[in-house]
CSV table of C-alpha atoms in Angstrom, one decimal:
chain,number,residue,atom,x,y,z
C,1,ALA,CA,16.1,3.0,-6.6
C,2,GLN,CA,14.8,1.1,-3.8
C,3,THR,CA,13.1,-2.3,-4.4
C,4,VAL,CA,11.6,-4.7,-2.1
C,5,THR,CA,11.5,-7.8,-2.9
C,6,GLN,CA,9.3,-11.1,-1.7
C,7,SER,CA,10.5,-14.4,-3.0
C,8,GLN,CA,7.0,-16.8,-1.9
C,9,PRO,CA,4.4,-16.1,-4.2
C,10,GLU,CA,2.3,-18.2,-2.8
C,11,MET,CA,2.8,-20.1,1.2
C,12,SER,CA,0.6,-21.9,3.1
C,13,VAL,CA,0.2,-22.9,6.8
C,14,GLN,CA,-2.3,-25.3,8.9
C,15,GLU,CA,-4.5,-23.2,11.3
C,16,ALA,CA,-2.5,-23.0,15.2
C,17,GLU,CA,0.6,-23.2,13.7
C,18,THR,CA,3.5,-20.5,12.6
C,19,VAL,CA,4.6,-19.0,9.1
C,20,THR,CA,7.3,-17.2,7.9
C,21,LEU,CA,6.9,-15.1,5.2
C,22,SER,CA,10.3,-13.7,3.5
C,23,CYS,CA,11.0,-10.0,1.8
C,24,THR,CA,14.3,-8.2,1.1
C,25,TYR,CA,14.6,-5.0,0.4
C,26,ASP,CA,17.5,-2.8,-1.1
C,27,THR,CA,18.0,0.8,-0.1
C,28,SER,CA,21.5,3.2,-0.1
C,29,GLU,CA,19.2,5.0,2.6
C,30,SER,CA,20.4,4.4,6.5
C,31,ASP,CA,16.9,5.6,7.9
C,32,TYR,CA,13.4,4.5,6.8
C,33,TYR,CA,10.5,2.7,7.7
C,34,LEU,CA,9.3,-1.4,6.9
C,35,PHE,CA,5.8,-2.1,6.7
C,36,TRP,CA,4.0,-5.3,6.3
C,37,TYR,CA,0.3,-4.8,5.0
C,38,LYS,CA,-2.8,-7.6,4.5
C,39,GLN,CA,-4.5,-7.4,1.9
C,40,PRO,CA,-7.8,-9.8,2.5
C,41,PRO,CA,-10.0,-10.4,-0.3
C,42,SER,CA,-12.5,-7.3,0.0
C,43,ARG,CA,-9.1,-5.4,-1.2
C,44,GLN,CA,-8.9,-3.1,1.6
C,45,MET,CA,-4.8,-3.4,2.7
C,46,ILE,CA,-4.7,-3.3,6.4
C,47,LEU,CA,-1.1,-2.0,8.0
C,48,VAL,CA,0.0,-5.9,10.4
C,49,ILE,CA,3.3,-3.7,11.0
C,50,ARG,CA,5.7,-1.4,11.2
C,51,GLN,CA,9.5,-1.0,12.2
C,52,GLU,CA,12.0,1.9,12.1
C,53,ALA,CA,14.7,1.2,10.3
C,54,TYR,CA,17.3,2.9,13.5
C,55,LYS,CA,15.3,0.0,16.3
C,56,GLN,CA,17.0,-2.8,16.5
C,57,GLN,CA,14.3,-4.7,18.3
C,58,ASN,CA,12.1,-6.5,16.5
C,59,ALA,CA,8.3,-5.5,16.1
C,60,THR,CA,5.4,-7.4,17.7
C,61,GLU,CA,1.9,-7.2,17.6
C,62,ASN,CA,0.1,-10.0,19.5
C,63,ARG,CA,0.7,-12.9,17.0
C,64,PHE,CA,3.0,-11.2,14.2
C,65,SER,CA,6.1,-10.5,15.1
C,66,VAL,CA,9.2,-9.6,12.6
C,67,ASN,CA,12.9,-10.7,12.7
C,68,PHE,CA,14.3,-7.5,10.8
C,69,GLN,CA,18.3,-8.0,9.5
C,70,LYS,CA,19.0,-4.5,8.4
C,71,ALA,CA,22.9,-5.3,7.4
C,72,ALA,CA,21.1,-8.3,5.3
C,73,LYS,CA,18.4,-6.1,4.5
C,74,SER,CA,15.7,-8.6,5.1
C,75,PHE,CA,12.5,-8.0,6.8
C,76,SER,CA,10.5,-11.2,7.2
C,77,LEU,CA,7.3,-11.9,8.8
C,78,LYS,CA,6.6,-14.6,11.4
C,79,ILE,CA,2.4,-15.4,11.9
C,80,SER,CA,2.1,-17.3,15.4
C,81,ASP,CA,-1.4,-19.3,16.0
C,82,SER,CA,-1.9,-18.7,12.0
C,83,GLN,CA,-5.9,-18.1,12.1
C,84,LEU,CA,-8.3,-19.1,8.9
C,85,GLY,CA,-8.9,-15.0,8.9
C,86,ASP,CA,-5.3,-14.8,8.4
C,87,ALA,CA,-5.8,-16.1,4.9
C,88,ALA,CA,-4.7,-13.2,2.6
C,89,MET,CA,-2.5,-11.3,0.5
C,90,TYR,CA,0.8,-10.2,2.8
C,91,PHE,CA,2.8,-7.1,0.7
C,92,CYS,CA,5.7,-6.2,2.7
C,93,ALA,CA,6.6,-2.5,1.6
C,94,TYR,CA,9.1,0.1,2.5
C,95,LYS,CA,9.3,4.2,2.8
C,96,VAL,CA,12.4,6.7,3.2
C,97,VAL,CA,11.5,8.7,6.7
C,98,SER,CA,11.5,12.1,4.3
C,99,GLY,CA,8.7,10.6,1.9
C,100,SER,CA,5.6,9.6,1.1
C,101,ARG,CA,6.4,6.9,-1.3
C,102,LEU,CA,5.5,3.1,-0.2
C,103,THR,CA,7.8,0.9,-2.1
C,104,PHE,CA,5.7,-2.6,-2.1
C,105,GLY,CA,6.2,-6.5,-3.4
C,106,GLU,CA,5.3,-8.4,-5.5
C,107,GLY,CA,3.1,-10.2,-2.6
C,108,THR,CA,2.7,-12.9,-1.0
C,109,GLN,CA,-0.5,-15.5,-1.3
C,110,LEU,CA,-1.1,-16.9,2.5
C,111,THR,CA,-4.0,-19.5,2.6
C,112,VAL,CA,-4.9,-20.8,5.9
C,113,ASN,CA,-6.0,-24.3,5.7
C,114,PRO,CA,-8.6,-26.0,8.5
T,1,LYS,CA,-14.0,8.5,13.0
T,2,ALA,CA,-14.7,7.2,9.3
T,3,GLY,CA,-12.4,5.6,7.2
T,4,VAL,CA,-11.1,6.5,3.8
T,5,THR,CA,-13.8,6.6,1.1
T,6,GLN,CA,-13.6,5.9,-2.5
T,7,THR,CA,-16.2,6.8,-5.1
T,8,PRO,CA,-17.2,4.8,-7.2
T,9,ARG,CA,-16.3,1.1,-5.9
T,10,TYR,CA,-16.5,-0.2,-9.7
T,11,LEU,CA,-16.3,1.2,-13.1
T,12,ILE,CA,-16.0,0.3,-16.5
T,13,LYS,CA,-15.2,2.3,-19.5
T,14,THR,CA,-14.3,2.0,-23.1
T,15,ARG,CA,-10.6,2.5,-24.4
T,16,GLY,CA,-10.2,6.7,-25.5
T,17,GLN,CA,-12.6,7.6,-22.9
T,18,GLN,CA,-11.6,9.7,-19.5
T,19,VAL,CA,-12.9,9.2,-15.8
T,20,THR,CA,-12.3,10.6,-12.7
T,21,LEU,CA,-12.0,8.7,-9.3
T,22,SER,CA,-12.8,9.9,-6.1
T,23,CYS,CA,-10.8,10.1,-2.4
T,24,SER,CA,-12.5,11.2,0.7
T,25,PRO,CA,-9.2,10.7,3.7
T,26,ILE,CA,-10.0,10.2,7.5
T,27,SER,CA,-11.1,13.5,8.5
T,28,GLY,CA,-7.9,15.4,10.1
T,29,HIS,CA,-5.7,13.8,7.3
T,30,ARG,CA,-4.4,16.1,4.6
T,31,SER,CA,-2.3,13.8,3.0
T,32,VAL,CA,-3.4,11.9,0.0
T,33,SER,CA,-1.3,9.1,-1.4
T,34,TRP,CA,-2.6,7.3,-5.0
T,35,TYR,CA,-1.6,3.7,-6.1
T,36,GLN,CA,-2.4,1.3,-8.6
T,37,GLN,CA,-2.8,-2.4,-8.3
T,38,THR,CA,-2.5,-4.3,-11.3
T,39,PRO,CA,-1.4,-8.3,-11.6
T,40,GLY,CA,1.2,-7.7,-14.0
T,41,GLN,CA,2.7,-4.8,-12.1
T,42,GLY,CA,1.7,-5.2,-8.7
T,43,LEU,CA,1.0,-2.2,-6.9
T,44,GLN,CA,2.6,1.3,-7.9
T,45,PHE,CA,3.1,4.8,-6.4
T,46,LEU,CA,0.6,7.3,-8.7
T,47,PHE,CA,1.2,10.7,-6.6
T,48,GLU,CA,0.6,12.4,-3.5
T,49,TYR,CA,-1.0,15.5,-2.6
T,50,PHE,CA,-0.4,18.1,0.4
T,51,SER,CA,-2.6,20.9,1.4
T,52,GLU,CA,-4.1,21.2,-2.4
T,53,THR,CA,-0.7,20.9,-3.9
T,54,GLN,CA,1.1,17.7,-5.6
T,55,ARG,CA,4.0,16.5,-3.7
T,56,ASN,CA,5.3,13.6,-4.8
T,57,LYS,CA,4.9,11.9,-8.3
T,58,GLY,CA,5.3,8.2,-9.4
T,59,ASN,CA,6.1,7.3,-12.8
T,60,PHE,CA,3.0,7.2,-15.2
T,61,PRO,CA,2.1,9.5,-18.2
T,62,GLY,CA,0.6,12.8,-17.9
T,63,ARG,CA,-2.5,10.9,-18.5
T,64,PHE,CA,-3.1,10.3,-14.9
T,65,SER,CA,-3.4,13.6,-13.1
T,66,GLY,CA,-4.5,14.4,-9.9
T,67,ARG,CA,-5.9,17.5,-7.5
T,68,GLN,CA,-6.6,18.3,-4.0
T,69,PHE,CA,-9.0,20.3,-2.6
T,70,SER,CA,-9.0,22.5,0.4
T,71,ASN,CA,-11.5,20.1,2.7
T,72,SER,CA,-8.8,17.1,1.7
T,73,ARG,CA,-10.6,15.1,-0.8
T,74,SER,CA,-8.4,14.3,-4.0
T,75,GLU,CA,-9.5,12.9,-7.5
T,76,MET,CA,-7.6,11.4,-9.6
T,77,ASN,CA,-8.2,11.7,-13.6
T,78,VAL,CA,-7.3,9.2,-16.0
T,79,SER,CA,-7.6,10.6,-20.4
T,80,THR,CA,-8.0,9.0,-23.1
T,81,LEU,CA,-8.1,5.4,-21.6
T,82,GLU,CA,-6.2,2.3,-22.4
T,83,LEU,CA,-6.7,-1.7,-21.8
T,84,GLY,CA,-3.3,-1.5,-19.6
T,85,ASP,CA,-5.5,0.9,-17.3
T,86,SER,CA,-7.5,-1.5,-15.7
T,87,ALA,CA,-6.3,-1.6,-12.4
T,88,LEU,CA,-7.9,-1.3,-9.1
T,89,TYR,CA,-6.7,2.5,-7.8
T,90,LEU,CA,-6.7,2.5,-4.0
T,91,CYS,CA,-6.1,6.2,-2.2
T,92,ALA,CA,-4.9,6.4,0.9
T,93,SER,CA,-4.6,9.3,3.8
T,94,THR,CA,-1.7,10.1,6.5
T,95,PRO,CA,-2.7,11.6,9.9
T,96,ARG,CA,-0.8,14.6,10.2
T,97,GLY,CA,2.1,14.1,13.0
T,98,SER,CA,2.3,10.4,12.5
T,99,SER,CA,6.3,9.4,12.8
T,100,TYR,CA,5.8,6.6,10.7
T,101,ASN,CA,3.6,8.6,7.9
T,102,GLU,CA,1.5,5.6,8.3
T,103,GLN,CA,-0.8,5.4,5.2
T,104,PHE,CA,-4.8,4.4,6.3
T,105,PHE,CA,-6.1,2.8,2.7
T,106,GLY,CA,-9.5,3.3,1.1
T,107,PRO,CA,-11.4,-0.1,-0.5
T,108,GLY,CA,-10.4,1.3,-3.9
T,109,THR,CA,-12.0,1.8,-7.0
T,110,ARG,CA,-12.1,-1.2,-9.4
T,111,LEU,CA,-11.6,0.2,-13.0
T,112,THR,CA,-12.1,-1.9,-16.1
T,113,VAL,CA,-11.6,-0.5,-19.9
T,114,LEU,CA,-13.3,-2.5,-22.8
């Protein structure tokens, strides 16, 4: 069974600084997708960034980027120039290419200090 | 385009009752997935419906059921409610043809069982 682990229940960062959230996963599949979702206090899950396992190039979306290490089964999220609006719970998620089920990590609560 | 909508947003029931939650996907989306979010268990996949057929099912008891209508709207039903069923229930829809099978989430229904 696939599992996703986020070892940092809480993280904090100063506004305008950079923070990295960690995620590791376990799978025997060779082709899959990885995602980072953000859940603000409103509880609406918002997709932040996604990565296809077969792509070696790390995904980037504006201030958000990932460090995807397939051999190590690691998928960390880097947030640059942190903003107050980035404060939220961040979930790492995994999905096999052929399936629809998202497997989520436990989440990391990010606080952004002004 | 309107996003995924879920009704009701909040619900209070008592043990032993049953409840029905509704989800309307984004127009044109034919796949609907349901997730349960609790502080203890995190985000867990319940089931997925596509073209009115259940295509995938998570590890939940038979008290949890769902269905999808011809207009892709979906309902989930929980019978004989237990205190542990108190949770945020999230619905997500997937666009047809998306290479990532990206899931767009609704705001959730907060169910409280007393």
